[in-house]
PDB file of C-alpha atoms in Angstrom:
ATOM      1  CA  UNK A 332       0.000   0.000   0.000  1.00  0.00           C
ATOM      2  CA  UNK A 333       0.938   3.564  -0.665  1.00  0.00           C
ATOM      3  CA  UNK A 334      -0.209   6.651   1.167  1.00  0.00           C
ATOM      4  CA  UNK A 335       0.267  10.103   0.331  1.00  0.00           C
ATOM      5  CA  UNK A 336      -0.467  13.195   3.390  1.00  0.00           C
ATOM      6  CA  UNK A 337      -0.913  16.743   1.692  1.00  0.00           C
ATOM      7  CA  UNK A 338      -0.306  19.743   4.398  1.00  0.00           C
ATOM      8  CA  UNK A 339      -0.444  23.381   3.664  1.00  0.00           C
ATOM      9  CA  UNK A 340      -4.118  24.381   2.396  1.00  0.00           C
ATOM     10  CA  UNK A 341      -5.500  27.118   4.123  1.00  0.00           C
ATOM     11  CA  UNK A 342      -6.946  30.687   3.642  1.00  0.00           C
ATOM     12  CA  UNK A 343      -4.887  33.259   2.318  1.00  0.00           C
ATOM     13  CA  UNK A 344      -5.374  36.823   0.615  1.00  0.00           C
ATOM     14  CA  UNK A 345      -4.986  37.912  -3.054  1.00  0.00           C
ATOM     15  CA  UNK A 346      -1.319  38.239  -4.009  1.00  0.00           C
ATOM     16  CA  UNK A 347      -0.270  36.050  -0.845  1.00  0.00           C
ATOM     17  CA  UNK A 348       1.777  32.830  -0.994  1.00  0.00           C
ATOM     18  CA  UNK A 349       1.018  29.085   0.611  1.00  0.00           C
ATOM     19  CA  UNK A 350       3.243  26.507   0.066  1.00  0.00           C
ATOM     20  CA  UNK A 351       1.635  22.439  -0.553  1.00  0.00           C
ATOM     21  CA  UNK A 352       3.569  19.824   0.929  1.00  0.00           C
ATOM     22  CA  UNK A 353       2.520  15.818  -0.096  1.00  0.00           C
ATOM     23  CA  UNK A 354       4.716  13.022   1.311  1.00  0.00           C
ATOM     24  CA  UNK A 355       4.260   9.607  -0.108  1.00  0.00           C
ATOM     25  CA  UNK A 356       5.015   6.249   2.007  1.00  0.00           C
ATOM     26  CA  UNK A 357       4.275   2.591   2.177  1.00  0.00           C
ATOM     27  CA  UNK A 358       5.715  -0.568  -0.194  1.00  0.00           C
ATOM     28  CA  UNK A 359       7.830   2.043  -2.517  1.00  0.00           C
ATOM     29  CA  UNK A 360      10.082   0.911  -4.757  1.00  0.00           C
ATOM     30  CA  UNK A 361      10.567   4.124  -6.878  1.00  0.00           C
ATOM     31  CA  UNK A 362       8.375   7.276  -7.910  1.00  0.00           C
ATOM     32  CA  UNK A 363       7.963   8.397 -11.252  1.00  0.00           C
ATOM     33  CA  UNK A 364       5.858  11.028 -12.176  1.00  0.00           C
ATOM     34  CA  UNK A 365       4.597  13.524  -8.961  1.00  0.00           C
ATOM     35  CA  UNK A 366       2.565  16.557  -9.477  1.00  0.00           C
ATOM     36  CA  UNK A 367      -0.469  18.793  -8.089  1.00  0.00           C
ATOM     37  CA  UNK A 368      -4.404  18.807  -9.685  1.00  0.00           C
ATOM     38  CA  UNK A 369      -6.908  21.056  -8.445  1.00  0.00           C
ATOM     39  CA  UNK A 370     -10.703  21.071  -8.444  1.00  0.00           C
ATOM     40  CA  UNK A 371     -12.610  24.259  -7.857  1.00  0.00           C
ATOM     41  CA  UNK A 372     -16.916  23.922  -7.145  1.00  0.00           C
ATOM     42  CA  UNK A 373     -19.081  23.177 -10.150  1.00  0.00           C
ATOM     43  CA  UNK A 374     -15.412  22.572 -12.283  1.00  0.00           C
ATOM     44  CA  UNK A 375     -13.428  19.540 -13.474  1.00  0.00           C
ATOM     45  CA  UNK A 376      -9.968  18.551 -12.319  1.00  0.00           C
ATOM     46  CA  UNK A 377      -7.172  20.393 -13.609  1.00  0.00           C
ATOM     47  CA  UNK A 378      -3.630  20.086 -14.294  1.00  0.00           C
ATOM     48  CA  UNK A 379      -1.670  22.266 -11.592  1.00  0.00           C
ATOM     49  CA  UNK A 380       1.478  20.961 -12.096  1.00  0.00           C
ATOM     50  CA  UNK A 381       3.753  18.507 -12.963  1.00  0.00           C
ATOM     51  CA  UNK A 382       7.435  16.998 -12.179  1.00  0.00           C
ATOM     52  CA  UNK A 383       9.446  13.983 -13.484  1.00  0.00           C
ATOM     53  CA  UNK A 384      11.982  11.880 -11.729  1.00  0.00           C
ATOM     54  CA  UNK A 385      14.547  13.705 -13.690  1.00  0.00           C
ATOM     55  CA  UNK A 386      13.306  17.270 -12.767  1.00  0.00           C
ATOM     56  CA  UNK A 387      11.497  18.255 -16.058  1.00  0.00           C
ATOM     57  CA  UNK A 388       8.342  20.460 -14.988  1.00  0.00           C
ATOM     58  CA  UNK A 389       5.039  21.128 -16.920  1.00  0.00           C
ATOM     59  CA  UNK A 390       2.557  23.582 -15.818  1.00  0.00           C
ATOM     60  CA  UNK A 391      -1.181  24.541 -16.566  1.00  0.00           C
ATOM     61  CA  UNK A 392      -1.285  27.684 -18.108  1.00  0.00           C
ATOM     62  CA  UNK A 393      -2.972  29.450 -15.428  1.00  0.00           C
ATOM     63  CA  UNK A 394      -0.585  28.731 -13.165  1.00  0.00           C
ATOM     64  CA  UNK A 395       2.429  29.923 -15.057  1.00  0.00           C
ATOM     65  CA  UNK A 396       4.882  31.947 -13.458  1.00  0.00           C
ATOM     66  CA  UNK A 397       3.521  31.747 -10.153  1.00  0.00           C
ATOM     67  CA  UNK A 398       3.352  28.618  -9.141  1.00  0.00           C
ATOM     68  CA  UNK A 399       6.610  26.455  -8.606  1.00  0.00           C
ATOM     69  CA  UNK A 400       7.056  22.673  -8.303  1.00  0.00           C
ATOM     70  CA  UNK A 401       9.496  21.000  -6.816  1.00  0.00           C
ATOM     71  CA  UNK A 402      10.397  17.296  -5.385  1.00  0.00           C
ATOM     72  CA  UNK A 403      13.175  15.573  -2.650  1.00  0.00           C
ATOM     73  CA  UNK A 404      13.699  12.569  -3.963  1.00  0.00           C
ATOM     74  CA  UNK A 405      15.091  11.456  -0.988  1.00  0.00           C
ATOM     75  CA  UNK A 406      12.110  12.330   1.285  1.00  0.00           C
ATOM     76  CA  UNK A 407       9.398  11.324  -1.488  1.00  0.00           C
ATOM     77  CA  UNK A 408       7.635  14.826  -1.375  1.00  0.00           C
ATOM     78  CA  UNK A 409       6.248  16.825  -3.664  1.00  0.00           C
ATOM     79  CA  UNK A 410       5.641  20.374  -2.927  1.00  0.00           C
ATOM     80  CA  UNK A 411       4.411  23.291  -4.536  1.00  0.00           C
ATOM     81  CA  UNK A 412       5.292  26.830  -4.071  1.00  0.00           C
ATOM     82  CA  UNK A 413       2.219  29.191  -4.463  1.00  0.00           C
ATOM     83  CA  UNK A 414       2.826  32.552  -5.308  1.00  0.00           C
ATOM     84  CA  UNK A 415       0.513  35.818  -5.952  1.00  0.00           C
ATOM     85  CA  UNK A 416      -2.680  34.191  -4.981  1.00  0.00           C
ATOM     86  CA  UNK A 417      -5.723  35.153  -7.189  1.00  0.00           C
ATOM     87  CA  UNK A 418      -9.314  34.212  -5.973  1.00  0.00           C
ATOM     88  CA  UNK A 419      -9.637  31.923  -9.053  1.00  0.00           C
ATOM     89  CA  UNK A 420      -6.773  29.838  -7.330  1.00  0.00           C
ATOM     90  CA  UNK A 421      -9.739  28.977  -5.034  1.00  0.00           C
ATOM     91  CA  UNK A 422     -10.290  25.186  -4.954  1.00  0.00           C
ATOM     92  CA  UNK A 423      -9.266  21.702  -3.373  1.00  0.00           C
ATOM     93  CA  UNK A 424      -5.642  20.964  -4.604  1.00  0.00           C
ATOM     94  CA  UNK A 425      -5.151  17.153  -5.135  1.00  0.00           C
ATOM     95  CA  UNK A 426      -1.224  15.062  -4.947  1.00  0.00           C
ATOM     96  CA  UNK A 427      -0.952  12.785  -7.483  1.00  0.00           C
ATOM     97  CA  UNK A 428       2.290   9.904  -7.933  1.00  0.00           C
ATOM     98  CA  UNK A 429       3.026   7.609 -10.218  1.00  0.00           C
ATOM     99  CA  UNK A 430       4.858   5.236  -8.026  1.00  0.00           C
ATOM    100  CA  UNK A 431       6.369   1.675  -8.979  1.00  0.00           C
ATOM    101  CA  UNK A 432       5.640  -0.727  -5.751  1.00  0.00           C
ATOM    102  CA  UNK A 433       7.588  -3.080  -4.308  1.00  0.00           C
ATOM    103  CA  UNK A 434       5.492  -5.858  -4.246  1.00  0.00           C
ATOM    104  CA  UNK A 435       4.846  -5.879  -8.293  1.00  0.00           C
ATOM    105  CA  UNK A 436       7.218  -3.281  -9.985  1.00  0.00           C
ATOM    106  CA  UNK A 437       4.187  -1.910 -11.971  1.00  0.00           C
ATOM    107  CA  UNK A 438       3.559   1.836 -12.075  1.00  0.00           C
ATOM    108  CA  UNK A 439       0.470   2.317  -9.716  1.00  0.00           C
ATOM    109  CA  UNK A 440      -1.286   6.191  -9.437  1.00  0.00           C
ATOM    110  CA  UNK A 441      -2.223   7.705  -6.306  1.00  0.00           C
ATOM    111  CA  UNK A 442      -4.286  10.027  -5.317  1.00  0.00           C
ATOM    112  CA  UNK A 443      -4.104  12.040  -2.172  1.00  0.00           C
ATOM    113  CA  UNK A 444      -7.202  13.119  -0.126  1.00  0.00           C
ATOM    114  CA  UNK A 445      -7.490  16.948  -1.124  1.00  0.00           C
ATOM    115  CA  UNK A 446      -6.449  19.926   0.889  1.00  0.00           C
ATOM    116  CA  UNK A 447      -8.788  23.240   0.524  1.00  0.00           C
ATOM    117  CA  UNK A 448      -6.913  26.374  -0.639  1.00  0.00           C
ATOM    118  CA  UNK A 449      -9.229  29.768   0.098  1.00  0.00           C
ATOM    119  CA  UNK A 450      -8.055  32.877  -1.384  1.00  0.00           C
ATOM    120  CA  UNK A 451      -9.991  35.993  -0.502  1.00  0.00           C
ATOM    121  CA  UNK A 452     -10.118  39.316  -2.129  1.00  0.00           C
TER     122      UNK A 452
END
């Protein structure tokens, strides 16, 4: 089994900054892909962000220059920096990893259980 904890939602003004934290443990074996979705009321999922093993980044284009992803390999966290806060940023921010278990060496997704980011204005 693999669990992932998010930490760092909360409520923030326009043009602050949070920063998301998601740690992944459990059977491990290596992570692939880790990155950050978000889901606003009334609206689907949406790319936030993403990072490779290797460091390569992609990010939704709302999010561009603002938002910063980053990952400790070592630690098996994923964490994104969230800068100059709009309203629109409002939503429920979702850690995803594509990790390879131990037990069968296939690539298994993971979700983690949401943490609420609240930006006022």
């Amino acid at each position: 089994q693999v669990q992932l904890v998010e930490s760092g939602g909360g409520l923030v003004q326009a043009g602050g900054s949070l920063r998301l934290s998601c740690a992944a443990s459990g059977s491990i074996f290596s992570i692939n892909a880790m990155g950050w979705y978000r889901q606003a009321p009334g609206n689907q999922r949406e790319l936030v962000a993403t990072i490779t093993k290797g460091g390569s980044t992609n990010y939704g284009d709302s999010v561009k220059g603002r938002f910063t992803i980053s990952r400790d390999n070592a630690k098996n966290t994923v964490y994104l920096q969230m800068n100059s806060l709009k309203p629109e940023d409002t939503a429920v921010y979702y850690c995803n990893v594509v990790v390879v278990t131990i037990a069968t060496r296939w690539d298994l997704e993971v979700w983690g259980q949401g943490t609420l980011v609240t930006v006022s204005s």
